[in-house]
XYZ file of C-alpha atoms in Angstrom:
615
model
C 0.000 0.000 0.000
C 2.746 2.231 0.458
C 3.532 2.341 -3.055
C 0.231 4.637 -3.715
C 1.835 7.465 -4.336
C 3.365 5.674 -7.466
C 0.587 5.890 -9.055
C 1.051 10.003 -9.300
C 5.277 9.698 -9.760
C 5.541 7.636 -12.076
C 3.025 9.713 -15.157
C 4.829 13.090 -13.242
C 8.024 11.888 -14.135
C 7.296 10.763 -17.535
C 5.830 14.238 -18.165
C 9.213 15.989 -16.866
C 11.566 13.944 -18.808
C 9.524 14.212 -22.082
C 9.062 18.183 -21.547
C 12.833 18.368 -20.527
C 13.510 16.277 -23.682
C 12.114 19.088 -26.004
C 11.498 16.822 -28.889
C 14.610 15.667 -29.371
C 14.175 11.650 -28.394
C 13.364 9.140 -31.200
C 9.578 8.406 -31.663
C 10.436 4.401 -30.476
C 12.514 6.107 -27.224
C 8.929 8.637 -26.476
C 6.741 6.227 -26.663
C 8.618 4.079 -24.188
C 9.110 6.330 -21.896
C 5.432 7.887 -22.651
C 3.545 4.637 -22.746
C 5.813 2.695 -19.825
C 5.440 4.917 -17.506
C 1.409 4.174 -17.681
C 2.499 0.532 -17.571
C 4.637 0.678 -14.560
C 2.014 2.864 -12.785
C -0.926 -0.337 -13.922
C 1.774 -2.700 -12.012
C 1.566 -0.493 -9.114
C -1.975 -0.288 -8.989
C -2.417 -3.737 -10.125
C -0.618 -4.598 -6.844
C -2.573 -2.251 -4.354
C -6.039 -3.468 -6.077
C -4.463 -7.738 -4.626
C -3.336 -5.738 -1.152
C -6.222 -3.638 -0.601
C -8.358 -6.992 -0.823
C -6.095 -9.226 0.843
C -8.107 -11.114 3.571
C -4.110 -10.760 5.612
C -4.578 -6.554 5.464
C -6.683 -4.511 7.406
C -7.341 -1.930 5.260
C -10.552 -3.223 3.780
C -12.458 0.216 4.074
C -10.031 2.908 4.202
C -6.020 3.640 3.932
C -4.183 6.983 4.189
C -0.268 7.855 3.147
C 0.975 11.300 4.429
C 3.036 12.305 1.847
C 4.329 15.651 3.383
C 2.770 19.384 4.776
C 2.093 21.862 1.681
C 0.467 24.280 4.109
C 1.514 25.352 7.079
C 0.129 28.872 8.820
C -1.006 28.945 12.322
C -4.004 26.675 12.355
C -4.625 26.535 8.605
C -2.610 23.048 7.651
C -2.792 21.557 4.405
C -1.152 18.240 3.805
C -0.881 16.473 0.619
C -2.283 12.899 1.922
C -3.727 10.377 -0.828
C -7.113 8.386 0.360
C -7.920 5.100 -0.558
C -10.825 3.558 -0.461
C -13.582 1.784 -2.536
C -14.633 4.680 -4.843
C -11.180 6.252 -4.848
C -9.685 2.398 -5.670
C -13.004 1.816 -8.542
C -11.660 5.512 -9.836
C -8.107 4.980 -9.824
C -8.135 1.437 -11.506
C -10.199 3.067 -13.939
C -8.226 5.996 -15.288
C -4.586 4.494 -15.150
C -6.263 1.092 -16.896
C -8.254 2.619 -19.233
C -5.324 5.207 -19.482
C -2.919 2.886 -20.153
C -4.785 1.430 -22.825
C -5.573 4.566 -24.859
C -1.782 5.304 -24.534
C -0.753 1.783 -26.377
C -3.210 3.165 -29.070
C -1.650 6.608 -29.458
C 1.840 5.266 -30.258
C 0.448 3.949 -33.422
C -2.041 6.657 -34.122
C 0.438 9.757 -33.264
C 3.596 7.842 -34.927
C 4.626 10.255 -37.989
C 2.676 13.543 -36.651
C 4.028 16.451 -35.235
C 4.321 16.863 -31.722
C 4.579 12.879 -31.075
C 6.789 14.021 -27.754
C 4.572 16.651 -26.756
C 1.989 14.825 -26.983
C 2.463 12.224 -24.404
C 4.055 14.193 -22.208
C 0.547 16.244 -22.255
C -1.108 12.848 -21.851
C 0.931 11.771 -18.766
C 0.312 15.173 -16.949
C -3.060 14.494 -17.739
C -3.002 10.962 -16.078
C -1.090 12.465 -13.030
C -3.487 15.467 -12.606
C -6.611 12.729 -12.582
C -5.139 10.586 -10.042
C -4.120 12.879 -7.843
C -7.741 14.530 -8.306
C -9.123 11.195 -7.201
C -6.714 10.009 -4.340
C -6.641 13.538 -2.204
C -8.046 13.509 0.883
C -8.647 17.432 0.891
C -10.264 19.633 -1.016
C -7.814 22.068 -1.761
C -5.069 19.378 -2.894
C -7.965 17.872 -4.855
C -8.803 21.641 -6.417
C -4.935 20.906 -7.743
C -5.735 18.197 -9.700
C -9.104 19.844 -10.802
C -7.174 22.507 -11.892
C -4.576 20.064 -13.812
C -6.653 18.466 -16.168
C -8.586 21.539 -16.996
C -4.859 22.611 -17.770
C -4.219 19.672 -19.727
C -7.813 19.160 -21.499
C -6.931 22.946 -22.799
C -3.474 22.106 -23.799
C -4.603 18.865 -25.825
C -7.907 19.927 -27.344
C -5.020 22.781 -28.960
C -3.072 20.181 -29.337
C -2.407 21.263 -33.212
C -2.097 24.969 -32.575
C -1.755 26.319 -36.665
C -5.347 25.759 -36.605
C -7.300 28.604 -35.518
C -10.596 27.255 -35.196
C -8.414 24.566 -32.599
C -7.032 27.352 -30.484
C -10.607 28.351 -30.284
C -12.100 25.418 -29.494
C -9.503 24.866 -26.539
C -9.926 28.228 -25.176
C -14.031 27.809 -25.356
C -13.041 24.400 -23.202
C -11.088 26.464 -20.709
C -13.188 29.450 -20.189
C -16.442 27.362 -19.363
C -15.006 25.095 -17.613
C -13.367 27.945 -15.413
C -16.642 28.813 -14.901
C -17.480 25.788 -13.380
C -13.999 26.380 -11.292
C -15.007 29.714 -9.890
C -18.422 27.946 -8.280
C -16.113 25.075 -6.472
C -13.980 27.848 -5.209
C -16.744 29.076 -3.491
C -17.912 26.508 -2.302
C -14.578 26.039 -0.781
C -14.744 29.136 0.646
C -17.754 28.592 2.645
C -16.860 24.829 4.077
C -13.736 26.394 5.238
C -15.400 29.760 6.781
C -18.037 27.753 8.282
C -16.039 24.244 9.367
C -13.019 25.777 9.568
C -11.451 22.171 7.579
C -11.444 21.445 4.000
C -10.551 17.583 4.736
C -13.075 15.490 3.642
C -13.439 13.522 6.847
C -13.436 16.440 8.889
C -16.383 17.640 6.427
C -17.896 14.548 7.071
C -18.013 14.927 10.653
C -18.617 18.594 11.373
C -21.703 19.364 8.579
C -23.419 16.614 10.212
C -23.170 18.821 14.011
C -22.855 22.354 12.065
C -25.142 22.574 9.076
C -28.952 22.026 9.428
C -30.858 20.019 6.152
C -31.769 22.708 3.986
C -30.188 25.284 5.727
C -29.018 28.383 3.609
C -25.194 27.418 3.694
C -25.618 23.827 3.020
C -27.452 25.237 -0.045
C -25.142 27.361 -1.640
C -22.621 25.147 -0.804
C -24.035 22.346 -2.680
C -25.167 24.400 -5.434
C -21.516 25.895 -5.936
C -20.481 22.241 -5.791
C -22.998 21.557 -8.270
C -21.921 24.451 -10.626
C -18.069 23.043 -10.626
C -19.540 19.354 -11.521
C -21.462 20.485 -14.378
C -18.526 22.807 -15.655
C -15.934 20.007 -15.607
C -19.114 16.951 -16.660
C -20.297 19.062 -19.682
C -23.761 19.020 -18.568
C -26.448 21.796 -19.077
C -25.962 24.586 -19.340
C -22.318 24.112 -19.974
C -22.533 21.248 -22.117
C -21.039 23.575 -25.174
C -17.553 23.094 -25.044
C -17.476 19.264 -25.244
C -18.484 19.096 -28.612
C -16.004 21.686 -29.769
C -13.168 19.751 -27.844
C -13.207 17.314 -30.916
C -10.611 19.803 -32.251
C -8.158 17.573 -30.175
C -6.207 14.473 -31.187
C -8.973 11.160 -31.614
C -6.585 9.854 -28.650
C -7.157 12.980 -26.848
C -11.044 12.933 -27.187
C -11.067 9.156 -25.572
C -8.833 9.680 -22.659
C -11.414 13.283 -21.903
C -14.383 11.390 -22.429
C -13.494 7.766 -20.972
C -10.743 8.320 -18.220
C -10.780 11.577 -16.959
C -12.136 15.214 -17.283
C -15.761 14.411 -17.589
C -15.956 11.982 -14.731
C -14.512 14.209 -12.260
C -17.875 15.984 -12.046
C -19.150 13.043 -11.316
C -16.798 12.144 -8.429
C -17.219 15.242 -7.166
C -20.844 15.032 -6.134
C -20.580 11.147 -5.238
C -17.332 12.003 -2.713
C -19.692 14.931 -1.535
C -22.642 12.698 -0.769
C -23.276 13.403 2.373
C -23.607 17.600 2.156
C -25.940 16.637 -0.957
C -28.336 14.148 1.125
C -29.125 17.519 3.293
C -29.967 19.504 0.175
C -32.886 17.401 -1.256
C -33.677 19.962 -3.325
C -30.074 20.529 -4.890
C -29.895 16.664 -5.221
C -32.896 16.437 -7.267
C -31.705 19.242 -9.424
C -28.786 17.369 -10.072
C -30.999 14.181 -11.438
C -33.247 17.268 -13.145
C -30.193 18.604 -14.985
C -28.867 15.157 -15.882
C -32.286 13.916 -17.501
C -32.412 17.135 -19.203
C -29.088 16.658 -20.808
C -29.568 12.636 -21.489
C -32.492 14.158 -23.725
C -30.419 17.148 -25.353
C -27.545 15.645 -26.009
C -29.535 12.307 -28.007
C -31.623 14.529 -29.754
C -27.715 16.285 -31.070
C -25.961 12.861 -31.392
C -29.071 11.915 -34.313
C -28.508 14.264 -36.780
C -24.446 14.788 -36.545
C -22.429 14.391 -39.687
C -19.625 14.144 -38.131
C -18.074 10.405 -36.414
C -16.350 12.303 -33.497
C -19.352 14.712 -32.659
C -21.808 11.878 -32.649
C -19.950 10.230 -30.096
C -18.941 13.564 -28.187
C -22.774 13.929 -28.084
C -23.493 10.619 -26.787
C -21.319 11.027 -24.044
C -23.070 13.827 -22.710
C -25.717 11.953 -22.896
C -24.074 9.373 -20.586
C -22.430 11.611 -18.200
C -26.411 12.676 -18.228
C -27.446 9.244 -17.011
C -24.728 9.483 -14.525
C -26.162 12.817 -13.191
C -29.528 11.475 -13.131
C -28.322 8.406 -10.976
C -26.777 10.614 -8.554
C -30.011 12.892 -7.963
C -32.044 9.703 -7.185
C -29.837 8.547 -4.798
C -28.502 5.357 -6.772
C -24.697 6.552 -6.000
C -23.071 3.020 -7.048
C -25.213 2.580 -9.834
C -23.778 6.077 -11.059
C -20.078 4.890 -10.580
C -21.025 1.381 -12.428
C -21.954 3.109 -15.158
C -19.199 5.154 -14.969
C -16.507 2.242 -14.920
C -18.744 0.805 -17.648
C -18.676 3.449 -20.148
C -15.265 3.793 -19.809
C -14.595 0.777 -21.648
C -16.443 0.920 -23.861
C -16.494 4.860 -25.105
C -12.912 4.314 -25.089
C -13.511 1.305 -27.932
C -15.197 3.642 -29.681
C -13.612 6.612 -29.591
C -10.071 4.495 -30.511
C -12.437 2.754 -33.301
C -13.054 6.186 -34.550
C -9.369 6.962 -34.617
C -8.367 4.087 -36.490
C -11.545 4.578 -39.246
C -10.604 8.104 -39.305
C -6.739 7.408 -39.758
C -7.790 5.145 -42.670
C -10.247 7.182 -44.548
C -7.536 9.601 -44.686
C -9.071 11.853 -41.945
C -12.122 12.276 -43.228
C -14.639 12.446 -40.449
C -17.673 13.164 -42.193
C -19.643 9.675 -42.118
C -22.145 10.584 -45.091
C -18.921 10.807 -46.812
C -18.213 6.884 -45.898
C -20.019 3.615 -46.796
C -19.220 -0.404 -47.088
C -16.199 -0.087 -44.728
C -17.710 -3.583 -42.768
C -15.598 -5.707 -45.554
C -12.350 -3.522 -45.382
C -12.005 -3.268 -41.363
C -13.361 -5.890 -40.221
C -11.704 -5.926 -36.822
C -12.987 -2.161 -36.633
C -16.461 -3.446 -37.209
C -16.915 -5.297 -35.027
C -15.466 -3.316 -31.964
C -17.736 -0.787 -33.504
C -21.013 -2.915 -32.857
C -19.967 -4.694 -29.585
C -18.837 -0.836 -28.576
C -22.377 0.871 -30.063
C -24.128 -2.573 -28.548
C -23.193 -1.558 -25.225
C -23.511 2.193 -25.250
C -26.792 1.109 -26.853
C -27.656 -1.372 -23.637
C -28.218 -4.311 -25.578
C -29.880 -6.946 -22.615
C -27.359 -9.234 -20.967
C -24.455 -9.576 -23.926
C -23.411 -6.000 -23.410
C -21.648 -4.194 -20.024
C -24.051 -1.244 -20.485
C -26.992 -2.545 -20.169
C -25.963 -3.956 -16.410
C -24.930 -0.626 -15.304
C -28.073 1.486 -17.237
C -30.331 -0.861 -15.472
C -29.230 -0.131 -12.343
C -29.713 3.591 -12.810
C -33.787 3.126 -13.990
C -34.054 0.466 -11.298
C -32.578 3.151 -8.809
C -34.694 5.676 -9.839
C -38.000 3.111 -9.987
C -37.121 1.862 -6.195
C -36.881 5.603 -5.002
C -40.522 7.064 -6.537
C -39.169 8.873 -9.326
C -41.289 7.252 -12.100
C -40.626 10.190 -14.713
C -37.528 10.339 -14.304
C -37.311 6.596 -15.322
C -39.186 6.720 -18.133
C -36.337 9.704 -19.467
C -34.353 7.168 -19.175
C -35.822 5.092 -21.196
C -36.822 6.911 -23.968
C -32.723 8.663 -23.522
C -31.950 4.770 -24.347
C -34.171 4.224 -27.246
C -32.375 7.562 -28.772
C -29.359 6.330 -27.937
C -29.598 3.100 -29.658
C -30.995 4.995 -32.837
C -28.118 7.149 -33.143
C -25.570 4.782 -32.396
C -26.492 2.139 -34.961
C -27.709 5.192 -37.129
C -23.900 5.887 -37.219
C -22.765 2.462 -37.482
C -24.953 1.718 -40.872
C -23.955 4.772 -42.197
C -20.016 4.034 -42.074
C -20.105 0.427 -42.250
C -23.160 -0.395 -44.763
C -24.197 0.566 -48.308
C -22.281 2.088 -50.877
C -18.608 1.671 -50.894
C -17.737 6.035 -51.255
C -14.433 5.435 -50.248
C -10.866 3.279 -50.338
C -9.231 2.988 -46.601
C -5.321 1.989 -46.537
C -5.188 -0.274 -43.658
C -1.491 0.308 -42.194
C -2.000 -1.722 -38.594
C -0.044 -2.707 -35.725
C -0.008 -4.197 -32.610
C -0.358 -1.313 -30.857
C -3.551 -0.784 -32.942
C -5.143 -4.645 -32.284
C -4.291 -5.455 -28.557
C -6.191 -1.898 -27.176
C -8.892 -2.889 -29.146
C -9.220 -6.550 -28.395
C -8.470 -5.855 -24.545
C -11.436 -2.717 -24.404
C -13.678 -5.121 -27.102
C -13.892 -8.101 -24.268
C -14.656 -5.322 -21.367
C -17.294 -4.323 -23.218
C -19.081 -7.566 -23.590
C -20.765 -8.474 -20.124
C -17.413 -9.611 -18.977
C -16.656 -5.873 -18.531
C -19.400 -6.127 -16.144
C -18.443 -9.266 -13.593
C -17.090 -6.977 -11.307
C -19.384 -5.139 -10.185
C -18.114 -2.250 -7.445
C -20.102 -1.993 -3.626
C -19.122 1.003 -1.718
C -20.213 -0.042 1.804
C -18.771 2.506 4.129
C -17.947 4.838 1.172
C -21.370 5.763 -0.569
C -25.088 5.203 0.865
C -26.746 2.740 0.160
C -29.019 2.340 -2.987
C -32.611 1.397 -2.629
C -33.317 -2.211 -3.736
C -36.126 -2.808 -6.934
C -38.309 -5.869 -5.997
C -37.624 -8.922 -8.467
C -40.700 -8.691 -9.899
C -40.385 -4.865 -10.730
C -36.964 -5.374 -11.599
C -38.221 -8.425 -14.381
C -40.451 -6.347 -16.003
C -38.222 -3.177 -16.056
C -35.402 -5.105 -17.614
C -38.348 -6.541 -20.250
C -39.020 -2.732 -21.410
C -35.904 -1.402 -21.476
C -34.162 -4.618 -23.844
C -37.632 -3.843 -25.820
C -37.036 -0.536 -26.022
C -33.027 -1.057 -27.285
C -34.211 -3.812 -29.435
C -37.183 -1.582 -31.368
C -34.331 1.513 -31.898
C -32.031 -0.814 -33.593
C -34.792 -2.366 -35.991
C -35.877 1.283 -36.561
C -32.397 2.415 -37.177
C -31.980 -0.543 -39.212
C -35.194 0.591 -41.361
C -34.290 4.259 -41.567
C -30.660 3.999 -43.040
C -30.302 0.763 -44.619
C -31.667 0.712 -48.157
C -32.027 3.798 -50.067
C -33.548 5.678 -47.039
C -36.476 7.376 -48.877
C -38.212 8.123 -45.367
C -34.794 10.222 -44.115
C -34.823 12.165 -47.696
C -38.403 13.152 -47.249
C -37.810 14.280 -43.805
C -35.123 16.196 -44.507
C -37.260 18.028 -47.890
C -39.986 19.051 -45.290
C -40.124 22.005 -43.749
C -40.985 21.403 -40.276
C -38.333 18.326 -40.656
C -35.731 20.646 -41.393
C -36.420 22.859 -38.506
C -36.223 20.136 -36.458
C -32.997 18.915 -37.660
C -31.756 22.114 -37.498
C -32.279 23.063 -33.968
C -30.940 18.959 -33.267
C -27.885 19.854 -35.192
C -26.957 23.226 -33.180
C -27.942 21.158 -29.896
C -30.804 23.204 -29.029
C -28.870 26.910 -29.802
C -27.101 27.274 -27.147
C -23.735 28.451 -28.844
C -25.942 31.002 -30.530
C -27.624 32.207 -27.151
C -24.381 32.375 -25.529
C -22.636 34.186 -28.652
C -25.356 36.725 -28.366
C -25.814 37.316 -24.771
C -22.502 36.687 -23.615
C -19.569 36.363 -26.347
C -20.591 39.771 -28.824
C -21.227 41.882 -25.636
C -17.931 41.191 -24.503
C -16.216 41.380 -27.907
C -18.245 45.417 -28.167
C -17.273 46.433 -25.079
C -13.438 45.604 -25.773
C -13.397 46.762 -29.168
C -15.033 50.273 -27.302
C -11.944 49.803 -24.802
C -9.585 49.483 -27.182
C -8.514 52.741 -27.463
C -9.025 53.058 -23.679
C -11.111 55.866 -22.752
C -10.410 55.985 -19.274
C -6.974 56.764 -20.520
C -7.876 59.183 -22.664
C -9.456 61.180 -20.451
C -6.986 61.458 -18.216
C -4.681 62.394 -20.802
C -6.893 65.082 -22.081
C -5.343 67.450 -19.047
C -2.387 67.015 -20.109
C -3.025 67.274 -23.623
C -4.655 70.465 -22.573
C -1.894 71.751 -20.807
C 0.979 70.852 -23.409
C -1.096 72.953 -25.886
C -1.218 75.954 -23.477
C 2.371 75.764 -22.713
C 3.001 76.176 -26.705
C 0.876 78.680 -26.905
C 2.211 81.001 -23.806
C 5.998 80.303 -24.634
C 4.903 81.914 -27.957
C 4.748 85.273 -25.671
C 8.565 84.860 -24.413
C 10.740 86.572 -27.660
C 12.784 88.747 -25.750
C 11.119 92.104 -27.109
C 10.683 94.858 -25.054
C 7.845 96.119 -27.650
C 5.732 92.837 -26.800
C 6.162 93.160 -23.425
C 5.005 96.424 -22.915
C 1.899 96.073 -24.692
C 1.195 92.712 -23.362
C 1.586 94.390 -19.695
C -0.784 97.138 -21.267
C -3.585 94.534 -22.235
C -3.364 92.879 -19.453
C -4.261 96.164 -17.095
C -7.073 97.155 -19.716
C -8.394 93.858 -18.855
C -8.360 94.197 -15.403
C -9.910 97.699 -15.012
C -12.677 96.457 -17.092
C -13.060 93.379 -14.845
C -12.746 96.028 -11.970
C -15.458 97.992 -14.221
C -18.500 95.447 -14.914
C -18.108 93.544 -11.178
């Protein structure tokens, strides 16, 4: 166990000697160093995941390393100390394994491209940033890492800077998520003016004797907690930067949406369980918000053109289902899902990459067709991937974690918010296999070169099985950790499983009608007028980028093209404008003739007596 801080070291170090390196190593000599460092950090948690369950240990529930003091002023003290338990353990195993995998992949798909050492030393500060995110014990040290892979999500989205519309899309990432930042701040602010303690523990026992259920702090406090999960999960209403964040690396976009970034929100509000259970309110808003952008974020995914933005989509759609699991109390069902999409977005996402890599980065899918014959590995991990974001019953690792969520929110009396669910999964299984007929079926419009590796097959194979209901075996309790979820009676749980494989089952076969064949329905859709209204708003996910351009973005842009010339500065400069010009003007008087003199003195005593005169 004492190894645990390992798992931060180890990516750390990888991201110092490849930023030290400046380029200058061979591609072979990055990658090891790059991808081995993830390795050697799997080893290390591979080995705490055997210890931490060994019957011979006694830290079952809970173990602490004190690392050192960052903070040390009077009575303020801030140590860096990494927690492990259950959910920390579920998290950590998920980022540096899924992490690790996604690397493997990116030493074939980066191999040739500019940037190859740049780009995993990004990746490993990423990996560091999450962990340590995950593992702190205090809020502050955990801010750090909240702060890192907002850092790192910015630098990577950017990731090819002579693109302007990139740089764009990475600073749109960092401002709203900073957003999101500014609410967590305060919310720090207020645990620590109120409890005096930003440890989590600490929190845990004083808001229990200090804040009152539905009190006024334990409000804002959750809703400023809220406001940082939804900045940093991409859920309403600042979903808009995820889609943009495509601009990235495919890589890029799998380790953001699978192992880290996104999830953090998540973990946020599930390690802060206990201040949300005494804000009923701000706990069903969180479920509110999460339905609302499981809904938004299908209706996008279905009319997207392009591979990477239907899958960006769909996993705000997730993260959505996530959300709603934590509002109705079903807090391991949320991380379940979690763990579960992991796998297999990242299949997808790396499935992308390769398809895109072969079509010779096109990413437009009307643009593909027939590809089922050429890739045939791709294929598949494409429909076992799509199968299980899709929930297909019992074959598929989503559909054990999805049920959970609707049988959560069944057991605890909030029927609606089930049935959102279940009409989010009949969208999702539209768009997904939508998308898959598209690429895979019909007309041949393209030629892929197929230029494979190892490091291309094994990430795929490995994240192809933990996809299948395998991925789902292990299936994570958090007694001690997280409260317990409300149990669905077997009879209520039979039929709920029943309508939701149904439900899967009817959007494939409609999918399947809609875009195989010549897809006459689709073309007369799309020629009517209300249909292309409909479309439209789907496309621009609702107009929210508009909204926000217009009441936010051009605002800003007038008032600093209005400051640009600074009028506060010219204003003040205006006196001494002012007096510059009078001092030109009076030095004209000083020639040195007596003449000018004289009659100046003699105007200036006319002008007096008449002053003198008139007052």
């Amino acid at each position: 166990m004492n190894v645990l801080y390992l798992t931060i070291f180890l990516p750390f170090l990888s991201f110092l000697l490849l930023a030290f390196s400046q380029g200058r190593w061979s591609e072979n000599m990055t990658a090891t160093v790059g991808v081995g460092s993830i390795g050697l950090a799997g080893l290390v948690n591979l080995y705490i995941v055997i210890d931490f369950y060994s019957p011979t240990t006694n830290s079952a529930l809970l173990f602490q390393q004190n690392l050192w003091h960052w903070i040390v002023v009077d009575d303020f003290k801030i140590g860096i100390t990494l927690l492990l338990d259950r959910l920390s353990l579920t998290m950590l195993s998920v980022i540096i394994g899924v992490g690790f995998l996604i690397h493997i992949f990116s030493a074939w798909y980066m191999r040739g491209k500019e940037g190859y050492s740049r780009f995993f030393a990004y990746t490993n500060l990423f990996i560091a940033s999450m962990v340590l995110l995950v593992l702190s014990d205090n809020l502050l040290v955990m801010y750090v890492g909240w702060e890192g892979v907002g850092l790192c999500s910015y630098l990577l989205i950017g990731f090819y800077y002579k693109n302007p519309s990139n740089g764009a899309a990475a600073m749109k990432a960092f401002i709203i998520t900073r957003i999101g930042d500014v609410f967590l701040t305060f919310a720090l602010f207020i645990l620590y003016n109120k409890l005096g303690t930003l440890n989590v523990f600490e929190l845990i026992r004083l808001a229990t004797k200090n804040l009152a259920v539905n009190d006024t702090t334990t409000t804002l406090v959750t809703l400023a907690l809220l406001g940082g999960a939804i900045g940093k999960s991409a859920q309403l209403p600042f979903q808009t930067w995820l889609a943009d964040a495509m601009a990235g690396p495919t890589p890029v976009s799998a380790l953001i949406h699978a192992a880290t970034m996104v999830t953090a929100g998540v973990y946020l509000i599930a390690r802060m369980n206990f201040l949300f259970l005494m804000a009923p309110a701000v706990l069903y808003l969180v479920a509110i918000i999460g339905a609302s952008t499981l809904l938004l974020a299908s209706f996008a995914a279905l009319v997207q053109t392009d591979i990477k933005r239907v899958l960006a989509y769909s996993t705000m759609s997730q993260i959505g289902y996530m959300f709603l699991a934590l509002g109705v109390q079903a807090w391991d069902a949320a991380i379940f899902h979690m763990m579960t999409h992991a796998f297999f977005k990242a299949l997808l996402f790396l499935s992308a990459g390769s398809i895109i890599q072969s079509c010779h980065h096109q990413q437009n899918i009307l643009k593909m067709g027939g590809l089922c014959k050429r890739t045939p590995l791709v294929y598949v991990c494409f429909l076992v991937g799509g199968a299980a974001l899709s929930a297909l019953p019992f074959i598929t690792a989503g559909f054990f974690s999805k049920e959970k969520i609707l049988a959560g929110a069944m057991a605890n009396g909030h029927f609606y918010l089930m049935v959102i669910g279940l009409v989010g999964a009949f969208i999702t299984s539209l768009y997904t296999f939508r998308m898959i007929f598209i690429v895979f079926h019909g007309e041949e419009k393209i030629i892929p070169h197929t230029n494979y590796s190892v490091t291309h097959h094994l990430p795929l194979l490995v994240l192809l099985v933990l996809s299948t209901f395998i991925g789902a075996l292990y299936t994570p309790f958090f007694q001690g950790v997280l409260p317990e979820t409300a149990q669905l009676a077997y009879s209520n749980m039979l039929y709920l499983t029943s309508i939701s494989g149904i439900v899967v089952i009817l959007g494939i076969l409609l999918a399947a009608a809609l875009w195989l064949g010549k897809r006459k329905f689709i073309t007369k859709i799309t020629n009517n007028t209300l249909g292309r209204f409909f479309l439209h708003c789907w496309f621009h996910a609702g107009g929210f980028d508009w909204l926000y351009s217009h009441v936010f973005v051009n605002p800003y842009l007038g008032i600093a093209k209005l400051l640009k010339h600074d009028p506060i500065n010219l204003l003040i400069n205006f006196f001494v404008v002012f007096l510059r010009w009078g001092n030109v003007r009076l030095t004209i008087s000083e020639n040195g003739q007596v003449r000018w003199y004289i009659a100046s003195m003699g105007m200036g005593a006319v002008i007096v007596l008449m002053i003198l005169i008139l007052m």
